[in-house]
Amino acid sequence: MVNLRTPNSDEAVHTQTRSKDVVPMSGMCSRCVDGCKGNCDIWLSSFRGREVLYPGPFGEITAGADKDYPVDYSHLNIHGYAVGAKGLMKGISGNPDTAVFDDVDTTTEYGWDIKVPMKVPIFTGALGSTEIARANWEHFAVGAAISGITLVCGENVCGVDPDLKLDSKGKVIESPEMDRRINTYKKFHDGYGEILVQMNVEDTRLGTAEYVSEKHNLETLELKWGQGAKCIGGEIKVKNLDRALELKKRGYIVLPDPTRHDVQEAYKNGAIKEFERHSRLGFVTKEGFLEEVDRLRDIGFKRITLKTGAYSMKELAMAMRYSSEAKIDLLTIDGAPGGTGMSPWPMMNEWGIPTFYLQSLAYDFAGKLENKGMRVPDLAIAGGFADEANAFKALCMGAPYFKAVCMGRALMIPGMVGKNIQKWLDSDNLPKTVSKYGKSVEEIFVSYEELKEKYGEGIKDIPLGAIAIYTYTQRFRTGMQQIMAGSRNFSLSSISRDDLMALTKDASEVSGIPYVMDSYKNEALDILLE
């Protein structure tokens, strides 16, 4: 087996080895020259230090780790069939006139008692306090709302709000940034999906839950145990010393410590150009978790969701068992390597259980809970998804427990694309990759007239980034319909693990999906030997 990753250089952290020949395990050039002018990780770290841990520039990029795991969803294929039509509306029998792919129902729903419907089985990753989430929020929020999917407002939004106001007890009484985020989504929400706010240690201390409940009557809150990209708390960067001091005063961990004289001098001299704001690690106990869920329901939240990361098998069991007991409305399981607005690059690549393995474990655990007589909460999987084919595989592999796929970067990209098309139109500087389709919004966006028909004059309030997210979501929906029709599933409720085959023995062993040479073998032999 070849190396799964060669360290010491990556475009994500702006490094590259001088030589094309490197030592496989270390990533160092096979011939390291005294006098080399760079630019491997070790070389750059020699004078920029901790900066090299992070993809950048912060606020302008998202990053996804590129370690090539032994098994992933590409090791599965989807079965197609020549007969059958499952999941049609009651009373309709399958035939060439009724089993049409454009009629496939891609809607899904989640929730313990009070269900939330979505038009397609995807929703956004947590878009929290990173600069790229803040700067593009209008595009992301409106895009999710008009697409009929759930939007997750991530952790620390109140805590990093420059205009945050606290009472004498250190609790939030005003957060214009949080208000903006919730109101932007609600303005275009039409009954599908929802906006939910995520909460970590600092958010709990600041009283974020109480604020969004009392001021916005928010129905759903998400507790965060972790994510796929890292196994430490959330992070952002700030470029201003005064801002770093402000965040430290609010209770955050800020590094390098902006109160130290030597750090302040290094900042003034230009050596330190930015500061890191870190969230604290959580400490999960069963009693504490159940008490917190009860507390949040007493505040007035109708639904509580949980997001957990690529932790060990033990933490996965904790998340699933505790969620069952607490009647959690949706448990999102985020596998490695994950995507990020800011996470340490080495950690992104080298920690955690990869998504394929983690979902396989979750499916196994769900069956064990069910056999014990316990109800399995609705589940969602996250960690590296970007297209409808792999999303369909994940939903099949996790059926009937997994209801949706959480997609981070893949749903952010259209928002940024649309935003930039608007900038290029305004400056009369469309790149050829766009201008070959036209030079006006009406020509470029295939969904523009559809949305204009629906919203009328209100189309002026929909930014192009949102139109781009809607357009991408419609492509996703159509692709999903085609795949589902080919597998003879006309609603998501009818899909199953039987609709998949494993292309490798390793994938079959990990997932329990039958190997391609064994899948439907008995049925085939019955036909042959009848």
mmCIF file of N, CA and C in Angstrom, residues 308-428:
data_model
loop_
_atom_site.group_PDB
_atom_site.id
_atom_site.type_symbol
_atom_site.label_atom_id
_atom_site.label_comp_id
_atom_site.label_asym_id
_atom_site.label_seq_id
_atom_site.Cartn_x
_atom_site.Cartn_y
_atom_site.Cartn_z
ATOM 1 N N THR A 308 -21.724 15.968 16.680
ATOM 2 C CA THR A 308 -20.520 15.378 17.245
ATOM 3 C C THR A 308 -19.501 15.161 16.139
ATOM 4 N N GLY A 309 -18.240 15.006 16.538
ATOM 5 C CA GLY A 309 -17.165 14.919 15.569
ATOM 6 C C GLY A 309 -16.636 13.515 15.366
ATOM 7 N N ALA A 310 -15.432 13.457 14.802
ATOM 8 C CA ALA A 310 -14.826 12.184 14.406
ATOM 9 C C ALA A 310 -14.069 11.542 15.567
ATOM 10 N N TYR A 311 -14.696 11.548 16.725
ATOM 11 C CA TYR A 311 -14.073 10.999 17.922
ATOM 12 C C TYR A 311 -14.017 9.468 17.865
ATOM 13 N N SER A 312 -13.542 8.894 18.959
ATOM 14 C CA SER A 312 -13.407 7.438 19.011
ATOM 15 C C SER A 312 -14.777 6.754 19.034
ATOM 16 N N MET A 313 -14.748 5.441 18.893
ATOM 17 C CA MET A 313 -15.962 4.638 18.931
ATOM 18 C C MET A 313 -16.734 4.869 20.232
ATOM 19 N N LYS A 314 -16.025 5.110 21.307
ATOM 20 C CA LYS A 314 -16.662 5.324 22.613
ATOM 21 C C LYS A 314 -17.534 6.578 22.604
ATOM 22 N N GLU A 315 -16.986 7.677 22.073
ATOM 23 C CA GLU A 315 -17.766 8.918 22.023
ATOM 24 C C GLU A 315 -18.956 8.814 21.073
ATOM 25 N N LEU A 316 -18.808 8.036 19.993
ATOM 26 C CA LEU A 316 -19.937 7.818 19.094
ATOM 27 C C LEU A 316 -21.057 7.088 19.840
ATOM 28 N N ALA A 317 -20.686 6.092 20.616
ATOM 29 C CA ALA A 317 -21.684 5.365 21.402
ATOM 30 C C ALA A 317 -22.359 6.289 22.404
ATOM 31 N N MET A 318 -21.565 7.154 23.036
ATOM 32 C CA MET A 318 -22.139 8.122 23.978
ATOM 33 C C MET A 318 -23.149 9.029 23.275
ATOM 34 N N ALA A 319 -22.766 9.549 22.122
ATOM 35 C CA ALA A 319 -23.642 10.472 21.398
ATOM 36 C C ALA A 319 -24.956 9.794 21.032
ATOM 37 N N MET A 320 -24.891 8.553 20.562
ATOM 38 C CA MET A 320 -26.099 7.875 20.114
ATOM 39 C C MET A 320 -26.972 7.440 21.284
ATOM 40 N N ARG A 321 -26.370 6.911 22.327
ATOM 41 C CA ARG A 321 -27.152 6.470 23.499
ATOM 42 C C ARG A 321 -27.765 7.672 24.212
ATOM 43 N N TYR A 322 -26.964 8.700 24.467
ATOM 44 C CA TYR A 322 -27.481 9.869 25.179
ATOM 45 C C TYR A 322 -28.556 10.575 24.357
ATOM 46 N N SER A 323 -28.363 10.622 23.033
ATOM 47 C CA SER A 323 -29.353 11.283 22.165
ATOM 48 C C SER A 323 -30.677 10.537 22.185
ATOM 49 N N SER A 324 -30.592 9.222 22.256
ATOM 50 C CA SER A 324 -31.814 8.437 22.340
ATOM 51 C C SER A 324 -32.556 8.723 23.642
ATOM 52 N N GLU A 325 -31.835 8.739 24.737
ATOM 53 C CA GLU A 325 -32.459 8.990 26.034
ATOM 54 C C GLU A 325 -33.006 10.411 26.128
ATOM 55 N N ALA A 326 -32.309 11.370 25.500
ATOM 56 C CA ALA A 326 -32.714 12.776 25.579
ATOM 57 C C ALA A 326 -33.741 13.152 24.519
ATOM 58 N N LYS A 327 -34.087 12.200 23.641
ATOM 59 C CA LYS A 327 -35.024 12.456 22.544
ATOM 60 C C LYS A 327 -34.552 13.609 21.652
ATOM 61 N N ILE A 328 -33.278 13.523 21.291
ATOM 62 C CA ILE A 328 -32.672 14.527 20.415
ATOM 63 C C ILE A 328 -33.331 14.455 19.039
ATOM 64 N N ASP A 329 -33.558 15.621 18.437
ATOM 65 C CA ASP A 329 -34.292 15.683 17.179
ATOM 66 C C ASP A 329 -33.446 15.362 15.957
ATOM 67 N N LEU A 330 -32.159 15.600 16.034
ATOM 68 C CA LEU A 330 -31.249 15.246 14.930
ATOM 69 C C LEU A 330 -29.839 15.155 15.488
ATOM 70 N N LEU A 331 -29.189 14.045 15.235
ATOM 71 C CA LEU A 331 -27.783 13.873 15.607
ATOM 72 C C LEU A 331 -26.954 13.887 14.333
ATOM 73 N N THR A 332 -26.123 14.906 14.183
ATOM 74 C CA THR A 332 -25.229 15.007 13.030
ATOM 75 C C THR A 332 -23.863 14.475 13.419
ATOM 76 N N ILE A 333 -23.389 13.508 12.657
ATOM 77 C CA ILE A 333 -22.109 12.844 12.915
ATOM 78 C C ILE A 333 -21.129 13.290 11.838
ATOM 79 N N ASP A 334 -20.100 14.006 12.232
ATOM 80 C CA ASP A 334 -19.162 14.645 11.293
ATOM 81 C C ASP A 334 -17.850 13.879 11.278
ATOM 82 N N GLY A 335 -17.568 13.218 10.160
ATOM 83 C CA GLY A 335 -16.367 12.404 10.055
ATOM 84 C C GLY A 335 -15.151 13.171 9.573
ATOM 85 N N ALA A 336 -13.983 12.586 9.790
ATOM 86 C CA ALA A 336 -12.740 13.154 9.285
ATOM 87 C C ALA A 336 -12.657 12.913 7.770
ATOM 88 N N PRO A 337 -12.011 13.809 6.997
ATOM 89 C CA PRO A 337 -11.222 14.926 7.505
ATOM 90 C C PRO A 337 -12.001 16.212 7.689
ATOM 91 N N GLY A 338 -13.174 16.352 7.138
ATOM 92 C CA GLY A 338 -13.956 17.565 7.331
ATOM 93 C C GLY A 338 -13.422 18.751 6.553
ATOM 94 N N GLY A 339 -14.219 19.821 6.533
ATOM 95 C CA GLY A 339 -13.826 21.070 5.898
ATOM 96 C C GLY A 339 -13.871 22.175 6.921
ATOM 97 N N THR A 340 -13.268 23.306 6.601
ATOM 98 C CA THR A 340 -13.106 24.315 7.638
ATOM 99 C C THR A 340 -12.901 25.710 7.080
ATOM 100 N N GLY A 341 -13.222 26.690 7.917
ATOM 101 C CA GLY A 341 -12.795 28.061 7.664
ATOM 102 C C GLY A 341 -11.492 28.337 8.394
ATOM 103 N N MET A 342 -11.256 27.580 9.468
ATOM 104 C CA MET A 342 -9.969 27.652 10.167
ATOM 105 C C MET A 342 -9.813 26.450 11.077
ATOM 106 N N SER A 343 -8.880 25.585 10.750
ATOM 107 C CA SER A 343 -8.488 24.455 11.589
ATOM 108 C C SER A 343 -7.019 24.162 11.310
ATOM 109 N N PRO A 344 -6.306 23.577 12.293
ATOM 110 C CA PRO A 344 -4.893 23.245 12.062
ATOM 111 C C PRO A 344 -4.757 22.187 10.966
ATOM 112 N N TRP A 345 -3.943 22.460 9.970
ATOM 113 C CA TRP A 345 -3.807 21.579 8.822
ATOM 114 C C TRP A 345 -3.309 20.180 9.195
ATOM 115 N N PRO A 346 -2.275 20.045 10.032
ATOM 116 C CA PRO A 346 -1.845 18.685 10.395
ATOM 117 C C PRO A 346 -2.953 17.900 11.107
ATOM 118 N N MET A 347 -3.694 18.577 11.981
ATOM 119 C CA MET A 347 -4.777 17.904 12.686
ATOM 120 C C MET A 347 -5.869 17.473 11.716
ATOM 121 N N MET A 348 -6.204 18.322 10.765
ATOM 122 C CA MET A 348 -7.239 17.982 9.802
ATOM 123 C C MET A 348 -6.920 16.679 9.083
ATOM 124 N N ASN A 349 -5.674 16.479 8.770
ATOM 125 C CA ASN A 349 -5.267 15.303 8.010
ATOM 126 C C ASN A 349 -5.048 14.061 8.859
ATOM 127 N N GLU A 350 -4.665 14.236 10.110
ATOM 128 C CA GLU A 350 -4.150 13.096 10.875
ATOM 129 C C GLU A 350 -4.999 12.677 12.066
ATOM 130 N N TRP A 351 -6.124 13.344 12.314
ATOM 131 C CA TRP A 351 -6.925 12.918 13.463
ATOM 132 C C TRP A 351 -8.252 12.330 13.003
ATOM 133 N N GLY A 352 -8.872 11.549 13.880
ATOM 134 C CA GLY A 352 -10.268 11.206 13.739
ATOM 135 C C GLY A 352 -10.588 10.012 12.855
ATOM 136 N N ILE A 353 -11.802 9.489 13.045
ATOM 137 C CA ILE A 353 -12.298 8.373 12.243
ATOM 138 C C ILE A 353 -12.874 8.929 10.946
ATOM 139 N N PRO A 354 -12.391 8.464 9.794
ATOM 140 C CA PRO A 354 -12.926 8.952 8.511
ATOM 141 C C PRO A 354 -14.416 8.658 8.367
ATOM 142 N N THR A 355 -15.072 9.478 7.569
ATOM 143 C CA THR A 355 -16.535 9.453 7.460
ATOM 144 C C THR A 355 -17.086 8.071 7.137
ATOM 145 N N PHE A 356 -16.517 7.384 6.155
ATOM 146 C CA PHE A 356 -17.039 6.083 5.733
ATOM 147 C C PHE A 356 -17.035 5.090 6.889
ATOM 148 N N TYR A 357 -15.942 5.059 7.630
ATOM 149 C CA TYR A 357 -15.813 4.146 8.758
ATOM 150 C C TYR A 357 -16.779 4.555 9.879
ATOM 151 N N LEU A 358 -16.867 5.871 10.110
ATOM 152 C CA LEU A 358 -17.702 6.376 11.197
ATOM 153 C C LEU A 358 -19.175 6.098 10.940
ATOM 154 N N GLN A 359 -19.615 6.275 9.709
ATOM 155 C CA GLN A 359 -21.016 5.972 9.407
ATOM 156 C C GLN A 359 -21.297 4.477 9.508
ATOM 157 N N SER A 360 -20.339 3.664 9.118
ATOM 158 C CA SER A 360 -20.510 2.209 9.248
ATOM 159 C C SER A 360 -20.688 1.822 10.710
ATOM 160 N N LEU A 361 -19.898 2.436 11.577
ATOM 161 C CA LEU A 361 -20.044 2.183 13.010
ATOM 162 C C LEU A 361 -21.403 2.667 13.506
ATOM 163 N N ALA A 362 -21.812 3.850 13.057
ATOM 164 C CA ALA A 362 -23.086 4.416 13.510
ATOM 165 C C ALA A 362 -24.255 3.528 13.111
ATOM 166 N N TYR A 363 -24.206 2.991 11.894
ATOM 167 C CA TYR A 363 -25.281 2.088 11.458
ATOM 168 C C TYR A 363 -25.332 0.849 12.357
ATOM 169 N N ASP A 364 -24.178 0.306 12.659
ATOM 170 C CA ASP A 364 -24.110 -0.876 13.520
ATOM 171 C C ASP A 364 -24.655 -0.554 14.910
ATOM 172 N N PHE A 365 -24.257 0.595 15.458
ATOM 173 C CA PHE A 365 -24.711 0.996 16.790
ATOM 174 C C PHE A 365 -26.222 1.245 16.811
ATOM 175 N N ALA A 366 -26.746 1.832 15.715
ATOM 176 C CA ALA A 366 -28.185 2.093 15.642
ATOM 177 C C ALA A 366 -28.973 0.790 15.741
ATOM 178 N N GLY A 367 -28.494 -0.233 15.053
ATOM 179 C CA GLY A 367 -29.162 -1.524 15.123
ATOM 180 C C GLY A 367 -29.130 -2.117 16.520
ATOM 181 N N LYS A 368 -28.007 -1.932 17.212
ATOM 182 C CA LYS A 368 -27.896 -2.444 18.580
ATOM 183 C C LYS A 368 -28.854 -1.712 19.519
ATOM 184 N N LEU A 369 -28.977 -0.393 19.353
ATOM 185 C CA LEU A 369 -29.924 0.356 20.176
ATOM 186 C C LEU A 369 -31.352 -0.106 19.913
ATOM 187 N N GLU A 370 -31.666 -0.303 18.650
ATOM 188 C CA GLU A 370 -33.017 -0.719 18.271
ATOM 189 C C GLU A 370 -33.328 -2.102 18.834
ATOM 190 N N ASN A 371 -32.354 -2.993 18.771
ATOM 191 C CA ASN A 371 -32.550 -4.338 19.313
ATOM 192 C C ASN A 371 -32.751 -4.319 20.829
ATOM 193 N N LYS A 372 -32.231 -3.279 21.452
ATOM 194 C CA LYS A 372 -32.393 -3.117 22.900
ATOM 195 C C LYS A 372 -33.757 -2.508 23.240
ATOM 196 N N GLY A 373 -34.517 -2.154 22.214
ATOM 197 C CA GLY A 373 -35.823 -1.563 22.430
ATOM 198 C C GLY A 373 -35.821 -0.056 22.538
ATOM 199 N N MET A 374 -34.708 0.574 22.168
ATOM 200 C CA MET A 374 -34.598 2.026 22.251
ATOM 201 C C MET A 374 -34.809 2.646 20.871
ATOM 202 N N ARG A 375 -35.403 3.811 20.844
ATOM 203 C CA ARG A 375 -35.619 4.505 19.580
ATOM 204 C C ARG A 375 -34.335 5.203 19.151
ATOM 205 N N VAL A 376 -33.993 5.048 17.904
ATOM 206 C CA VAL A 376 -32.805 5.705 17.343
ATOM 207 C C VAL A 376 -33.211 7.099 16.859
ATOM 208 N N PRO A 377 -32.534 8.146 17.311
ATOM 209 C CA PRO A 377 -32.876 9.485 16.821
ATOM 210 C C PRO A 377 -32.548 9.613 15.342
ATOM 211 N N ASP A 378 -33.184 10.550 14.667
ATOM 212 C CA ASP A 378 -32.840 10.802 13.273
ATOM 213 C C ASP A 378 -31.375 11.214 13.188
ATOM 214 N N LEU A 379 -30.683 10.659 12.193
ATOM 215 C CA LEU A 379 -29.240 10.875 12.051
ATOM 216 C C LEU A 379 -28.940 11.606 10.744
ATOM 217 N N ALA A 380 -27.832 12.345 10.746
ATOM 218 C CA ALA A 380 -27.286 12.954 9.535
ATOM 219 C C ALA A 380 -25.791 12.697 9.531
ATOM 220 N N ILE A 381 -25.222 12.556 8.353
ATOM 221 C CA ILE A 381 -23.788 12.310 8.219
ATOM 222 C C ILE A 381 -23.130 13.496 7.527
ATOM 223 N N ALA A 382 -21.923 13.807 7.941
ATOM 224 C CA ALA A 382 -21.165 14.920 7.355
ATOM 225 C C ALA A 382 -19.710 14.499 7.219
ATOM 226 N N GLY A 383 -18.984 15.233 6.362
ATOM 227 C CA GLY A 383 -17.556 14.981 6.244
ATOM 228 C C GLY A 383 -17.105 14.623 4.849
ATOM 229 N N GLY A 384 -17.035 15.621 3.959
ATOM 230 C CA GLY A 384 -16.450 15.413 2.640
ATOM 231 C C GLY A 384 -17.430 15.231 1.503
ATOM 232 N N PHE A 385 -18.708 15.483 1.712
ATOM 233 C CA PHE A 385 -19.700 15.282 0.656
ATOM 234 C C PHE A 385 -19.830 16.525 -0.228
ATOM 235 N N ALA A 386 -19.978 16.289 -1.541
ATOM 236 C CA ALA A 386 -20.066 17.415 -2.466
ATOM 237 C C ALA A 386 -20.975 17.145 -3.656
ATOM 238 N N ASP A 387 -21.560 15.961 -3.731
ATOM 239 C CA ASP A 387 -22.397 15.649 -4.888
ATOM 240 C C ASP A 387 -23.502 14.680 -4.489
ATOM 241 N N GLU A 388 -24.495 14.577 -5.371
ATOM 242 C CA GLU A 388 -25.672 13.773 -5.062
ATOM 243 C C GLU A 388 -25.395 12.273 -5.075
ATOM 244 N N ALA A 389 -24.419 11.814 -5.853
ATOM 245 C CA ALA A 389 -24.143 10.378 -5.922
ATOM 246 C C ALA A 389 -23.629 9.854 -4.582
ATOM 247 N N ASN A 390 -22.634 10.520 -4.019
ATOM 248 C CA ASN A 390 -22.119 10.081 -2.726
ATOM 249 C C ASN A 390 -23.122 10.324 -1.608
ATOM 250 N N ALA A 391 -23.906 11.392 -1.731
ATOM 251 C CA ALA A 391 -24.953 11.628 -0.733
ATOM 252 C C ALA A 391 -25.969 10.489 -0.758
ATOM 253 N N PHE A 392 -26.343 10.054 -1.960
ATOM 254 C CA PHE A 392 -27.283 8.941 -2.081
ATOM 255 C C PHE A 392 -26.691 7.666 -1.479
ATOM 256 N N LYS A 393 -25.420 7.420 -1.753
ATOM 257 C CA LYS A 393 -24.764 6.239 -1.177
ATOM 258 C C LYS A 393 -24.815 6.283 0.348
ATOM 259 N N ALA A 394 -24.534 7.461 0.909
ATOM 260 C CA ALA A 394 -24.542 7.586 2.366
ATOM 261 C C ALA A 394 -25.936 7.353 2.936
ATOM 262 N N LEU A 395 -26.959 7.880 2.273
ATOM 263 C CA LEU A 395 -28.331 7.685 2.749
ATOM 264 C C LEU A 395 -28.738 6.219 2.646
ATOM 265 N N CYS A 396 -28.331 5.552 1.564
ATOM 266 C CA CYS A 396 -28.616 4.116 1.431
ATOM 267 C C CYS A 396 -27.869 3.315 2.488
ATOM 268 N N MET A 397 -26.589 3.610 2.658
ATOM 269 C CA MET A 397 -25.765 2.851 3.590
ATOM 270 C C MET A 397 -26.283 2.996 5.019
ATOM 271 N N GLY A 398 -26.874 4.145 5.308
ATOM 272 C CA GLY A 398 -27.373 4.395 6.654
ATOM 273 C C GLY A 398 -28.861 4.197 6.821
ATOM 274 N N ALA A 399 -29.551 3.732 5.771
ATOM 275 C CA ALA A 399 -31.009 3.560 5.846
ATOM 276 C C ALA A 399 -31.367 2.480 6.869
ATOM 277 N N PRO A 400 -32.434 2.682 7.633
ATOM 278 C CA PRO A 400 -33.392 3.803 7.559
ATOM 279 C C PRO A 400 -33.118 4.920 8.546
ATOM 280 N N TYR A 401 -31.943 4.922 9.150
ATOM 281 C CA TYR A 401 -31.690 5.854 10.255
ATOM 282 C C TYR A 401 -31.243 7.242 9.797
ATOM 283 N N PHE A 402 -30.472 7.303 8.721
ATOM 284 C CA PHE A 402 -29.918 8.585 8.269
ATOM 285 C C PHE A 402 -30.904 9.288 7.342
ATOM 286 N N LYS A 403 -31.252 10.517 7.694
ATOM 287 C CA LYS A 403 -32.270 11.269 6.967
ATOM 288 C C LYS A 403 -31.701 12.341 6.045
ATOM 289 N N ALA A 404 -30.445 12.726 6.257
ATOM 290 C CA ALA A 404 -29.891 13.820 5.465
ATOM 291 C C ALA A 404 -28.371 13.794 5.518
ATOM 292 N N VAL A 405 -27.783 14.572 4.629
ATOM 293 C CA VAL A 405 -26.335 14.742 4.563
ATOM 294 C C VAL A 405 -26.015 16.210 4.813
ATOM 295 N N CYS A 406 -25.116 16.451 5.730
ATOM 296 C CA CYS A 406 -24.661 17.808 6.030
ATOM 297 C C CYS A 406 -23.482 18.131 5.118
ATOM 298 N N MET A 407 -23.584 19.234 4.372
ATOM 299 C CA MET A 407 -22.550 19.611 3.408
ATOM 300 C C MET A 407 -22.026 21.009 3.750
ATOM 301 N N GLY A 408 -20.735 21.092 4.015
ATOM 302 C CA GLY A 408 -20.137 22.374 4.375
ATOM 303 C C GLY A 408 -19.683 23.171 3.180
ATOM 304 N N ARG A 409 -18.491 22.868 2.717
ATOM 305 C CA ARG A 409 -17.877 23.679 1.657
ATOM 306 C C ARG A 409 -18.660 23.629 0.352
ATOM 307 N N ALA A 410 -19.256 22.478 0.040
ATOM 308 C CA ALA A 410 -19.950 22.334 -1.244
ATOM 309 C C ALA A 410 -21.146 23.269 -1.357
ATOM 310 N N LEU A 411 -21.775 23.616 -0.230
ATOM 311 C CA LEU A 411 -22.888 24.559 -0.272
ATOM 312 C C LEU A 411 -22.427 26.001 -0.115
ATOM 313 N N MET A 412 -21.193 26.191 0.323
ATOM 314 C CA MET A 412 -20.642 27.548 0.425
ATOM 315 C C MET A 412 -20.120 28.039 -0.936
ATOM 316 N N ILE A 413 -19.554 27.134 -1.693
ATOM 317 C CA ILE A 413 -18.937 27.512 -2.966
ATOM 318 C C ILE A 413 -19.908 28.244 -3.888
ATOM 319 N N PRO A 414 -21.136 27.738 -4.119
ATOM 320 C CA PRO A 414 -22.051 28.474 -4.991
ATOM 321 C C PRO A 414 -22.332 29.883 -4.499
ATOM 322 N N GLY A 415 -22.435 30.055 -3.177
ATOM 323 C CA GLY A 415 -22.669 31.390 -2.634
ATOM 324 C C GLY A 415 -21.562 32.349 -3.001
ATOM 325 N N MET A 416 -20.325 31.865 -2.915
ATOM 326 C CA MET A 416 -19.188 32.724 -3.256
ATOM 327 C C MET A 416 -19.105 32.944 -4.765
ATOM 328 N N VAL A 417 -19.454 31.922 -5.541
ATOM 329 C CA VAL A 417 -19.444 32.067 -7.000
ATOM 330 C C VAL A 417 -20.440 33.147 -7.429
ATOM 331 N N GLY A 418 -21.660 33.060 -6.908
ATOM 332 C CA GLY A 418 -22.669 34.054 -7.274
ATOM 333 C C GLY A 418 -22.279 35.454 -6.853
ATOM 334 N N LYS A 419 -21.734 35.569 -5.652
ATOM 335 C CA LYS A 419 -21.283 36.877 -5.166
ATOM 336 C C LYS A 419 -20.238 37.475 -6.092
ATOM 337 N N ASN A 420 -19.299 36.639 -6.514
ATOM 338 C CA ASN A 420 -18.223 37.141 -7.367
ATOM 339 C C ASN A 420 -18.700 37.442 -8.786
ATOM 340 N N ILE A 421 -19.681 36.693 -9.275
ATOM 341 C CA ILE A 421 -20.253 37.030 -10.585
ATOM 342 C C ILE A 421 -20.866 38.423 -10.532
ATOM 343 N N GLN A 422 -21.523 38.750 -9.409
ATOM 344 C CA GLN A 422 -22.081 40.102 -9.263
ATOM 345 C C GLN A 422 -20.975 41.154 -9.300
ATOM 346 N N LYS A 423 -19.872 40.892 -8.615
ATOM 347 C CA LYS A 423 -18.740 41.829 -8.624
ATOM 348 C C LYS A 423 -18.183 41.994 -10.027
ATOM 349 N N TRP A 424 -18.044 40.890 -10.736
ATOM 350 C CA TRP A 424 -17.495 40.940 -12.086
ATOM 351 C C TRP A 424 -18.451 41.665 -13.040
ATOM 352 N N LEU A 425 -19.748 41.470 -12.846
ATOM 353 C CA LEU A 425 -20.721 42.198 -13.662
ATOM 354 C C LEU A 425 -20.639 43.697 -13.388
ATOM 355 N N ASP A 426 -20.527 44.053 -12.112
ATOM 356 C CA ASP A 426 -20.469 45.471 -11.736
ATOM 357 C C ASP A 426 -19.233 46.161 -12.284
ATOM 358 N N SER A 427 -18.136 45.408 -12.394
ATOM 359 C CA SER A 427 -16.881 45.992 -12.877
ATOM 360 C C SER A 427 -16.638 45.712 -14.359
ATOM 361 N N ASP A 428 -17.634 45.123 -15.013
ATOM 362 C CA ASP A 428 -17.528 44.781 -16.443
ATOM 363 C C ASP A 428 -16.273 43.954 -16.698
#
